[in-house]
Short mmCIF file of C-alpha atoms in Angstrom, two decimals:
data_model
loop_
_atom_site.label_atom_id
_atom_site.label_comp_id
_atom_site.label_asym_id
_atom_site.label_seq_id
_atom_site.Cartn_x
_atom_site.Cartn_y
_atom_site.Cartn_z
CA UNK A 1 -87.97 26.54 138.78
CA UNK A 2 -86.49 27.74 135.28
CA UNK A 3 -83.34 26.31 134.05
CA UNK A 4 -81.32 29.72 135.03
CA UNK A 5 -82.49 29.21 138.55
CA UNK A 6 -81.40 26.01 138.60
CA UNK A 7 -77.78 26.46 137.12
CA UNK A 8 -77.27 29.32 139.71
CA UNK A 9 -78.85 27.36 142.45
CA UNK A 10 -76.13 24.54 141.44
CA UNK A 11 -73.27 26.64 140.91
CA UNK A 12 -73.68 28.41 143.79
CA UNK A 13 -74.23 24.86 145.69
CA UNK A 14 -74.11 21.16 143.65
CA UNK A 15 -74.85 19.57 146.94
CA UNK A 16 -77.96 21.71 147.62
CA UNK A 17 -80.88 18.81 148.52
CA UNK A 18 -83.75 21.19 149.22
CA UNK A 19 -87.14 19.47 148.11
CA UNK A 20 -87.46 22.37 145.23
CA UNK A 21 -84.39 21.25 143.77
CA UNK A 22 -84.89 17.25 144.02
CA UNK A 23 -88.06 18.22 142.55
CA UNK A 24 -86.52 20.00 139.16
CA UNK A 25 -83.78 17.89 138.95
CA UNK A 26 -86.40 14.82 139.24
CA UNK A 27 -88.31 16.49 136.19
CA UNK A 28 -85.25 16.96 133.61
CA UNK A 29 -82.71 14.44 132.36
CA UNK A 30 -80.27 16.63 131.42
CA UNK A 31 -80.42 19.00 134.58
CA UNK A 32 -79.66 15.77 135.78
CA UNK A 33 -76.49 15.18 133.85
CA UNK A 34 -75.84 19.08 134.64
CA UNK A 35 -76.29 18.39 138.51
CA UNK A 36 -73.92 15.47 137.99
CA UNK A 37 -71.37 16.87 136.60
CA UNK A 38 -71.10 19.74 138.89
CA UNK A 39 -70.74 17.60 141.60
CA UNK A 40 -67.75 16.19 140.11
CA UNK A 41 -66.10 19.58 139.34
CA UNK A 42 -66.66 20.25 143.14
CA UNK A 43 -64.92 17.31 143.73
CA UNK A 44 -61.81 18.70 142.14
CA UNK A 45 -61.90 21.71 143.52
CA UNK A 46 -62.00 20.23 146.64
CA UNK A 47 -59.22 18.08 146.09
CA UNK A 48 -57.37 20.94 144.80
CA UNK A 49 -58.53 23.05 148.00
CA UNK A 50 -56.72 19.87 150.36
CA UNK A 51 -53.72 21.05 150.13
CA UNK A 52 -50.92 19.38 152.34
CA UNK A 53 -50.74 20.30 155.69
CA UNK A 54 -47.18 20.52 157.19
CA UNK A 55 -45.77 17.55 159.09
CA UNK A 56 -46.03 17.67 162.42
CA UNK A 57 -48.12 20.72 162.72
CA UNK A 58 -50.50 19.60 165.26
CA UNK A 59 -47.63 18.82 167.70
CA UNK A 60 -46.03 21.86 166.62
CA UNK A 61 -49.06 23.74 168.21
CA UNK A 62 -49.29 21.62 171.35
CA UNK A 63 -45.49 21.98 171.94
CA UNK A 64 -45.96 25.91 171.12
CA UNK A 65 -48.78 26.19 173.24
CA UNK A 66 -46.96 24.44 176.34
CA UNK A 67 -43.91 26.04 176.16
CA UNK A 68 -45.92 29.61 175.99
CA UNK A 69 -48.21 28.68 179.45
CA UNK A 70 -45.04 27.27 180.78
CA UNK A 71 -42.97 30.81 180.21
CA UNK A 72 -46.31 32.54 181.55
CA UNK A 73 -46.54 30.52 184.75
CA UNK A 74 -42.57 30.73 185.51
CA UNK A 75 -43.13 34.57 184.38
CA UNK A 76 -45.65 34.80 186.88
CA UNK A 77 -44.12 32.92 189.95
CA UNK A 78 -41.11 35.13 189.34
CA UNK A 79 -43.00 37.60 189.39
CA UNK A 80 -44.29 36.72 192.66
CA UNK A 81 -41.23 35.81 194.07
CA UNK A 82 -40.03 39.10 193.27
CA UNK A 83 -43.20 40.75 194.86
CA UNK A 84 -42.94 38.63 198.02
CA UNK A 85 -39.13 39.58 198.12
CA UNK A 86 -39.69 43.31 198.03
CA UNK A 87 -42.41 42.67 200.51
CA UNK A 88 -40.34 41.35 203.04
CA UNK A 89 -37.29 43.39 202.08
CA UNK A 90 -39.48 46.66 203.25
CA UNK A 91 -40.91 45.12 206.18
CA UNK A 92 -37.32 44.32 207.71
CA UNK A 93 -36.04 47.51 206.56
CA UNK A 94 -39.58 48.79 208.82
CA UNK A 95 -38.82 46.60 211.64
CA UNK A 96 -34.93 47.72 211.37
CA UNK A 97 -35.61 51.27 211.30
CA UNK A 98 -38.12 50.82 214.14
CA UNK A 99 -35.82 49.53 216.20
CA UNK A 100 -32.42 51.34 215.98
CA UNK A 101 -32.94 54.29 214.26
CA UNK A 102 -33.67 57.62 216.21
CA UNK A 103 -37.11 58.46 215.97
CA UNK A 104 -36.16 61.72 217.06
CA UNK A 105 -33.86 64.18 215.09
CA UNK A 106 -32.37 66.57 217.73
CA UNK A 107 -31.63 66.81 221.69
CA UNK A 108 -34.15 68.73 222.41
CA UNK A 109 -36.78 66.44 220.81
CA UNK A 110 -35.81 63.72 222.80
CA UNK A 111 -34.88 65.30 226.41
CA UNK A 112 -38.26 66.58 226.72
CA UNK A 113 -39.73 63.14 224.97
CA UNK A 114 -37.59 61.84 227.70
CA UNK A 115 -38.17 64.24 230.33
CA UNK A 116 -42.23 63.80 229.87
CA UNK A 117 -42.03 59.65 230.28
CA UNK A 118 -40.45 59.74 233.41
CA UNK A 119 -42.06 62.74 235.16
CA UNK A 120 -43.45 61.79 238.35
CA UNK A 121 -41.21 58.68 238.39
CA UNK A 122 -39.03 60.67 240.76
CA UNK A 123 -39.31 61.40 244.48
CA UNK A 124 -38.77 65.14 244.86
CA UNK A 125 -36.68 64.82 248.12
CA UNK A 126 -32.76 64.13 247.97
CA UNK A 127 -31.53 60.74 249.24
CA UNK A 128 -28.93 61.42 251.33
CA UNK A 129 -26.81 58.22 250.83
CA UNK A 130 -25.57 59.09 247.64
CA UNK A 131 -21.87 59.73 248.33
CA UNK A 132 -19.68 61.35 245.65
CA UNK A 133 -17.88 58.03 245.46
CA UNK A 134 -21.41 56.05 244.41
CA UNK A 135 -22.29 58.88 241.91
CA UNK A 136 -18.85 58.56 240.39
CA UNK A 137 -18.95 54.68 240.63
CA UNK A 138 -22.46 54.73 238.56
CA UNK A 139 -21.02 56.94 236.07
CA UNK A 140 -17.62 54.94 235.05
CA UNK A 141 -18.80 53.30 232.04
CA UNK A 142 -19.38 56.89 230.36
CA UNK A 143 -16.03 58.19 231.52
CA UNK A 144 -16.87 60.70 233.23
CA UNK A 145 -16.99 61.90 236.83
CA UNK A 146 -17.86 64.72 239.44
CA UNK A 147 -14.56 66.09 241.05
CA UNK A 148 -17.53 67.86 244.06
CA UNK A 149 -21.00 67.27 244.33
CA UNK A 150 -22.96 69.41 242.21
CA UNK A 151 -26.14 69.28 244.40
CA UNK A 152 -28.77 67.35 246.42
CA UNK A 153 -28.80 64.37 244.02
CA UNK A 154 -32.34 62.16 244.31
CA UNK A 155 -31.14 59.58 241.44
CA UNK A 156 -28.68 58.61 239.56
CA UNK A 157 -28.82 55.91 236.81
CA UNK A 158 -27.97 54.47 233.80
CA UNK A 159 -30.15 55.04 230.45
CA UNK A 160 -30.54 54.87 227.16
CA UNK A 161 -30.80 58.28 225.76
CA UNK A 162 -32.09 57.69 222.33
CA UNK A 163 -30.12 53.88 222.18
CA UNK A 164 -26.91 55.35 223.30
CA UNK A 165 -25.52 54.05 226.93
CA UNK A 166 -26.20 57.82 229.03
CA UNK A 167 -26.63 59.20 232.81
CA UNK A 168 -29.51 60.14 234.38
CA UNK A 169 -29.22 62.19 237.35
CA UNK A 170 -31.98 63.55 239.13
CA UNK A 171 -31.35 66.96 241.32
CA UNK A 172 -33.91 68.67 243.65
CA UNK A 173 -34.23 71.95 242.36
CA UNK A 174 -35.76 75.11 243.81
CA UNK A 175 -39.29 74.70 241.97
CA UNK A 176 -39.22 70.95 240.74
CA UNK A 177 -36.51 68.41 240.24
CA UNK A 178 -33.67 69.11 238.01
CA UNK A 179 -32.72 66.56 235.32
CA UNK A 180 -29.61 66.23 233.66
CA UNK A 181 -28.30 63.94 231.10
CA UNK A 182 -25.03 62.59 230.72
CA UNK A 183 -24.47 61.78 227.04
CA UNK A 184 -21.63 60.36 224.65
CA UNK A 185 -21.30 62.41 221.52
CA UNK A 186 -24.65 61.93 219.70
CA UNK A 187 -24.08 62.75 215.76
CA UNK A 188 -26.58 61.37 214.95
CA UNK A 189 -28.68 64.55 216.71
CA UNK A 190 -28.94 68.05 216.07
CA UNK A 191 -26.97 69.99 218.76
CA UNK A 192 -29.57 72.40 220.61
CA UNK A 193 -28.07 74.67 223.55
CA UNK A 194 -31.41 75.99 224.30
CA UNK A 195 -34.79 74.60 224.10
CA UNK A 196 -38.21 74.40 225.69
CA UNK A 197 -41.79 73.35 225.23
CA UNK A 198 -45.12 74.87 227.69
CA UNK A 199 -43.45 73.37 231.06
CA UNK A 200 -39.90 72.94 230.73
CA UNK A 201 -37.03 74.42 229.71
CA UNK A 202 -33.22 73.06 228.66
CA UNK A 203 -29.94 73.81 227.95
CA UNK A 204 -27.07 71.76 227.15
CA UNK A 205 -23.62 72.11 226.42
CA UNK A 206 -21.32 70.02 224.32
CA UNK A 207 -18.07 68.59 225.59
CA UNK A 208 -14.86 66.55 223.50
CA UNK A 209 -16.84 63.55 224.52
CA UNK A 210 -19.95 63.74 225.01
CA UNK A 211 -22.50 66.44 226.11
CA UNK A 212 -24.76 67.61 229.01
CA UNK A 213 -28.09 68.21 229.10
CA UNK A 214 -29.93 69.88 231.71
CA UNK A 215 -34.01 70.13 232.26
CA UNK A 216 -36.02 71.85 234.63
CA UNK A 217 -38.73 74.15 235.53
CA UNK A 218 -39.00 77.28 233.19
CA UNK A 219 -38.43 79.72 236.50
CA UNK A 220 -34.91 77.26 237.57
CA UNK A 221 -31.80 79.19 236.83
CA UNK A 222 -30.46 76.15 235.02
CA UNK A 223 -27.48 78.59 233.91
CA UNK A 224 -26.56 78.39 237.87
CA UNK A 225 -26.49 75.05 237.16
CA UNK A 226 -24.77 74.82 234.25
CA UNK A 227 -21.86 76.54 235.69
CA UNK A 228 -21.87 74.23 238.64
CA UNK A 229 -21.70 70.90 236.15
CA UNK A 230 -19.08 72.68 234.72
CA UNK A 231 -16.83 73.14 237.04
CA UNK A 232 -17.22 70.15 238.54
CA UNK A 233 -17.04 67.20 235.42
CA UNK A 234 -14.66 65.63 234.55
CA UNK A 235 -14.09 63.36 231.22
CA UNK A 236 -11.51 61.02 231.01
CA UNK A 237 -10.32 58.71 228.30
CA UNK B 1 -56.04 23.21 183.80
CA UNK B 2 -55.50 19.64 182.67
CA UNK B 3 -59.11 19.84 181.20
CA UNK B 4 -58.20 23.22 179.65
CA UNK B 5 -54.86 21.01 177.84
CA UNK B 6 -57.32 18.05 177.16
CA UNK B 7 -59.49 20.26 175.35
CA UNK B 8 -57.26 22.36 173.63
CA UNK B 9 -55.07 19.24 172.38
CA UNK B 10 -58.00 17.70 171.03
CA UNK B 11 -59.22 20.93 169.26
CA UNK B 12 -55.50 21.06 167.34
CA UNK B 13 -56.17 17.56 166.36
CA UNK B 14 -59.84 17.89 165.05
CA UNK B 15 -59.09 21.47 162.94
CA UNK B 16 -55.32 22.18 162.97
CA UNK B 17 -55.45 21.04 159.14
CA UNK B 18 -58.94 22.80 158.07
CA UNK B 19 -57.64 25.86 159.61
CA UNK B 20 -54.08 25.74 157.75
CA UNK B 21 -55.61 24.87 154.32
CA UNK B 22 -58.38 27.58 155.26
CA UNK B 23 -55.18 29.77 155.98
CA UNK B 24 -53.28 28.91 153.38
CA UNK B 25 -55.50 30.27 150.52
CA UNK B 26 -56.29 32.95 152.28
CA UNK B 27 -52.36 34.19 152.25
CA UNK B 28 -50.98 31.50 149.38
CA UNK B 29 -48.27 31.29 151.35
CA UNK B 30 -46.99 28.04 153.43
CA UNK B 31 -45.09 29.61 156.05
CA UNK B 32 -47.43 32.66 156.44
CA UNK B 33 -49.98 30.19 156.99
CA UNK B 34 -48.28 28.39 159.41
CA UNK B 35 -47.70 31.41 161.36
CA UNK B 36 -51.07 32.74 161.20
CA UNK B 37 -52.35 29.16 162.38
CA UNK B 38 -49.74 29.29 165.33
CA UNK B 39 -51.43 32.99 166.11
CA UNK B 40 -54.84 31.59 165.89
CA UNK B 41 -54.22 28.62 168.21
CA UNK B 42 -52.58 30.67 170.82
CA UNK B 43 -55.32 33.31 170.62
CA UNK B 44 -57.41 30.32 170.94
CA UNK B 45 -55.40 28.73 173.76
CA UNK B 46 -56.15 32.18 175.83
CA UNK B 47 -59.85 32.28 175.16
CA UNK B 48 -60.35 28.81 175.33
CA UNK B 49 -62.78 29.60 178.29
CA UNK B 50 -65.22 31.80 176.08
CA UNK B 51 -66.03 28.73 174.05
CA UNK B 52 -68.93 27.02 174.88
CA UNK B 53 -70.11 25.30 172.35
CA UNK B 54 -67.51 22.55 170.64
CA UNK B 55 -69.74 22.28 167.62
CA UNK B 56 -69.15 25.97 166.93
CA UNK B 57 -65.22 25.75 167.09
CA UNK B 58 -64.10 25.51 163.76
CA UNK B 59 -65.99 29.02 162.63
CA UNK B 60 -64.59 30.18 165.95
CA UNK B 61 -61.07 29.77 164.81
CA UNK B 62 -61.78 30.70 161.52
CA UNK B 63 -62.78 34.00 162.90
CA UNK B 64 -59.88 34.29 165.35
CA UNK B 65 -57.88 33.40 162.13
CA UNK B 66 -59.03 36.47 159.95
CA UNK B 67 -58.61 38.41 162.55
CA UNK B 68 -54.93 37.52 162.58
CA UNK B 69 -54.59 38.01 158.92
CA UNK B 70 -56.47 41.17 159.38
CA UNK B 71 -54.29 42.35 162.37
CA UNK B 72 -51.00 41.41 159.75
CA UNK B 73 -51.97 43.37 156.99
CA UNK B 74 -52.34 45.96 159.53
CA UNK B 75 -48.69 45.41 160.88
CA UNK B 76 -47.16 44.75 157.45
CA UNK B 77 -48.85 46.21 154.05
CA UNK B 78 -48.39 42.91 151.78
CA UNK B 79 -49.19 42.69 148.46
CA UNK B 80 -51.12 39.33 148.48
CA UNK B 81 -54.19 39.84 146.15
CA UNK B 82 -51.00 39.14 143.25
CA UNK B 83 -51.21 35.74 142.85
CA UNK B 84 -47.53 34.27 143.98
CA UNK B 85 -46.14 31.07 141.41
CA UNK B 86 -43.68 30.03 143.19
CA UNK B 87 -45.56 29.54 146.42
CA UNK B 88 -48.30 27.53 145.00
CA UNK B 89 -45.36 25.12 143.06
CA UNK B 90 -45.27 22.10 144.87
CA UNK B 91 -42.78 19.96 142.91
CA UNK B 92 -44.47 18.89 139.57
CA UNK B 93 -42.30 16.27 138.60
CA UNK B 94 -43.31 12.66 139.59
CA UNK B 95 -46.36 13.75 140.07
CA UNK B 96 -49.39 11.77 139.15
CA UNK B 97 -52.33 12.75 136.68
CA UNK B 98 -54.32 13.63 139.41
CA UNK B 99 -51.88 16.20 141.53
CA UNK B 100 -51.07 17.84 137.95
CA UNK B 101 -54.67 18.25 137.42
CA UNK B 102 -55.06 19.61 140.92
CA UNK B 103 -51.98 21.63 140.65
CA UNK B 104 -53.42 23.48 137.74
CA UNK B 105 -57.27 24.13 139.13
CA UNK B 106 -55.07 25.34 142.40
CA UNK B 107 -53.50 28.00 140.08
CA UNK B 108 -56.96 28.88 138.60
CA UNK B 109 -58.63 28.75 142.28
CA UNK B 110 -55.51 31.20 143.26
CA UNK B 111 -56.12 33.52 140.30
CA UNK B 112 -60.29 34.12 141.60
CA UNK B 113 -60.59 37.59 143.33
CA UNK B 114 -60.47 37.16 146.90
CA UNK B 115 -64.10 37.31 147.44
CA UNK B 116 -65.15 35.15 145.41
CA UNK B 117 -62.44 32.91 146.48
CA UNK B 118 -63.48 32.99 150.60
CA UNK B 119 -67.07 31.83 150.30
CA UNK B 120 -65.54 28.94 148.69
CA UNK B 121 -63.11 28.19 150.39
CA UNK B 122 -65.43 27.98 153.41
CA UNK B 123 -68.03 25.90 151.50
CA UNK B 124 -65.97 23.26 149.81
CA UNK B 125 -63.41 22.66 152.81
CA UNK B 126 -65.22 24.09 155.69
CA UNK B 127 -67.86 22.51 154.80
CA UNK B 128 -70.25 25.75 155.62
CA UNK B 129 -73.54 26.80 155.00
CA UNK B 130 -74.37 29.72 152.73
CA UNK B 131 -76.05 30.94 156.05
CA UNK B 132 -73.08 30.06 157.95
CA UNK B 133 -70.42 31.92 155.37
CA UNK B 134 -72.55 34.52 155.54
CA UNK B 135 -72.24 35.16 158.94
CA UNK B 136 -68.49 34.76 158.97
CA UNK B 137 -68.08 36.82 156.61
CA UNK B 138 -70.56 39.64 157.56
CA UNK B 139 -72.72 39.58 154.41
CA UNK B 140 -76.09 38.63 153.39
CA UNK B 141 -77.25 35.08 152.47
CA UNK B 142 -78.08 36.14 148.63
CA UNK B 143 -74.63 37.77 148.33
CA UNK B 144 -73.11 35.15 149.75
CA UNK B 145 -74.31 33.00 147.19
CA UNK B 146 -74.62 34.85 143.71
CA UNK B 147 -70.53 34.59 144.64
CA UNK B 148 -70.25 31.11 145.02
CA UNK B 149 -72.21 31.18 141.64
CA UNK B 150 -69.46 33.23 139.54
CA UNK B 151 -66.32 31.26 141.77
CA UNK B 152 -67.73 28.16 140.15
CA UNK B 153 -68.43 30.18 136.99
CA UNK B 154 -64.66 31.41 136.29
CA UNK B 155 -63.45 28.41 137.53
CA UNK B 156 -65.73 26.43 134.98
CA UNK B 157 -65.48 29.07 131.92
CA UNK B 158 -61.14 28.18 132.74
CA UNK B 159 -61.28 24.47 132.50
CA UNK B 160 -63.72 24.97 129.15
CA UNK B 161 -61.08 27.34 127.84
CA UNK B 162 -58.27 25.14 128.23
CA UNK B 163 -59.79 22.21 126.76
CA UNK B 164 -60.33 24.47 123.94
CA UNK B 165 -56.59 25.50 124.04
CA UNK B 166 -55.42 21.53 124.53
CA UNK B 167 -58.09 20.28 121.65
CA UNK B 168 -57.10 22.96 119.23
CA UNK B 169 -53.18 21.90 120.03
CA UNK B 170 -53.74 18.42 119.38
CA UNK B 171 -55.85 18.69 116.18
#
């Protein structure tokens, strides 16, 4: 090793202890002193290097770095909170609209949704111990009444027409059995005066306080019957 | 996560002053250093996972650390290759022989280009490998060290000079 490789080999590192350079330096006094000498300029540069470190930074950084999971952690369960709110907030406002609000958007939706449940619930024969009096007495609750019998009633009952308190009344009609609903004022469905789907066919009619439906066969004359109801309710206050 | 804190606490305590001193002459500035340490721990904090090997931390952080100062320069466009008095000044007076001797190499150390300056940075307080810097700093081994040759170089050609200056003044 010349003496220019060994000056760069120190400068570039005075605590180099490869074997080549023990070697050279083992050879030459004043490489030696050289090698020496370096090593105590490196010591002042690394003493100038160490440079002091502000107080307290260490627990600066631990107090940082706590505070900064902390706000990510309460971020997070806030988060969640909020998610788990929302989640139940929809699932009552699901259940809620469920329950109480009308799945169905007009009368004629729901008659014939109605109509089609109960088919074939209903003897087609009149019973004959329905007196004026008992129909009237069934219907109080929706103020209204029959003033005459409007034909050979098979049933008469109380229902919920889309969650409202309504009539049923069943009628034997000249085909199959007429059905008529008694309703309060529904405004929360779309009027229809005439509907129908393959089998059946309705009209209804509204009244001050309520309105009345009537289902039956597509050949019934449900006008006929119409007129009858007509002449014959009666709403009171 | 307590092991995660356990680890991380002890990793501020082992390097938090390496890496500030490592910071501060890359940016010669206290509280620029101090917030590009705060940067580097947190980034460190997050990735704490990735790092598998403890012996390997401090060149981690180092890395993170550039990075930062990388991502700053980016954010901000500083001026910091001008060498900045004031920031360097650490109250001369009552200071011993030793600080004021320090205090003026610091000045000279400050006044090395940059990249001359990193390599030994690394080497004296890092306490790296040529082979090591070299990899940190994405350059060959010979490169590497040809430029902790001429950083010891200037640094030695200043210190002849001003004994010149100080021998001539007091003859």
């Amino acid at each position: 090793m010349d003496e220019l490789e060994l000056r760069r080999r120190l400068y570039a590192n005075p605590n180099d202890d490869s074997e080549e350079l023990k070697q050279a330096l083992a050879d030459d006094k004043n490489s030696r002193e050289f090698a020496k000498e370096l090593k105590l300029f490196d010591e002042k540069i690394a003493s100038a290097l160490d440079v002091d470190v502000p107080e307290n930074l260490a627990n600066k950084l631990i107090l940082r770095q706590s505070l900064h999971s902390h706000q990510v952690t309460k971020k997070k369960s806030r988060i969640h909170l909020a998610m788990a709110a929302s989640v139940a907030f929809m699932v009552g406002l699901g259940v809620t609209y469920l329950n109480f609000s009308p799945a169905h958007t007009n009368i004629a939706d729901y008659s014939l949704a109605h109509y089609h449940h109960e088919a074939g619930s209903f003897p087609k024969v009149a019973n004959a111990n329905y007196s004026l009096a008992s129909i009237n007495n069934e219907m109080e609750n929706l103020n209204v009444s029959f003033i005459e019998k409007v034909g050979r009633l098979i049933s008469v009952d109380g229902c919920f027409f889309d969650g409202m308190d309504s009539m049923h009344l069943v009628f034997e009609g000249e085909y199959d059995n007429i059905t008529v609903f008694i309703i309060p004022q529904a405004e929360h469905l779309a009027f229809d005066d005439k509907f129908s789907d393959d089998t059946i066919q309705g009209i209804s009619k509204k009244y001050p306080n309520g309105e009345v439906i009537i289902m039956g066969d597509k050949k019934e004359a449900l006008d006929l019957w119409q007129e009858k109801i007509d002449s014959s309710i009666q709403w009171s206050i | 996560m307590a092991s995660k804190q356990v680890r991380y606490e002890a990793l501020v305590n082992a390097l938090h002053g390496d890496l500030y001193r490592y910071a501060y002459w890359l940016v010669h500035d206290k509280h620029v250093a101090e917030d590009l340490v705060q940067e580097t721990f947190l980034r460190a904090w997050r990735a704490l996972d990735s790092l598998k090997d403890e012996k390997a931390a401090k060149s981690w952080l180092i890395t993170i650390l550039r990075r930062e100062n990388a991502r700053r320069f980016e954010r901000k466009q500083f001026e910091m290759s001008e060498y900045d008095e004031p920031a360097i000044v650490d109250h001369i007076s009552s200071t011993t022989e030793q600080q004021l001797e320090d205090h003026w190499l610091r000045a000279k150390i400050a006044q090395l280009p940059e990249e001359y300056r990193e390599p030994l940075v690394l080497q004296v307080l890092g306490g790296f490998s040529g082979e090591e810097i070299a990899a940190q700093l994405n350059l060959n081994k010979n490169t590497v060290m040809t430029r902790l040759f001429r950083a010891r170089n200037q640094l030695r050609d200043a210190v002849e000079k001003d004994n010149e200056i100080k021998e001539r003044n007091n003859g």
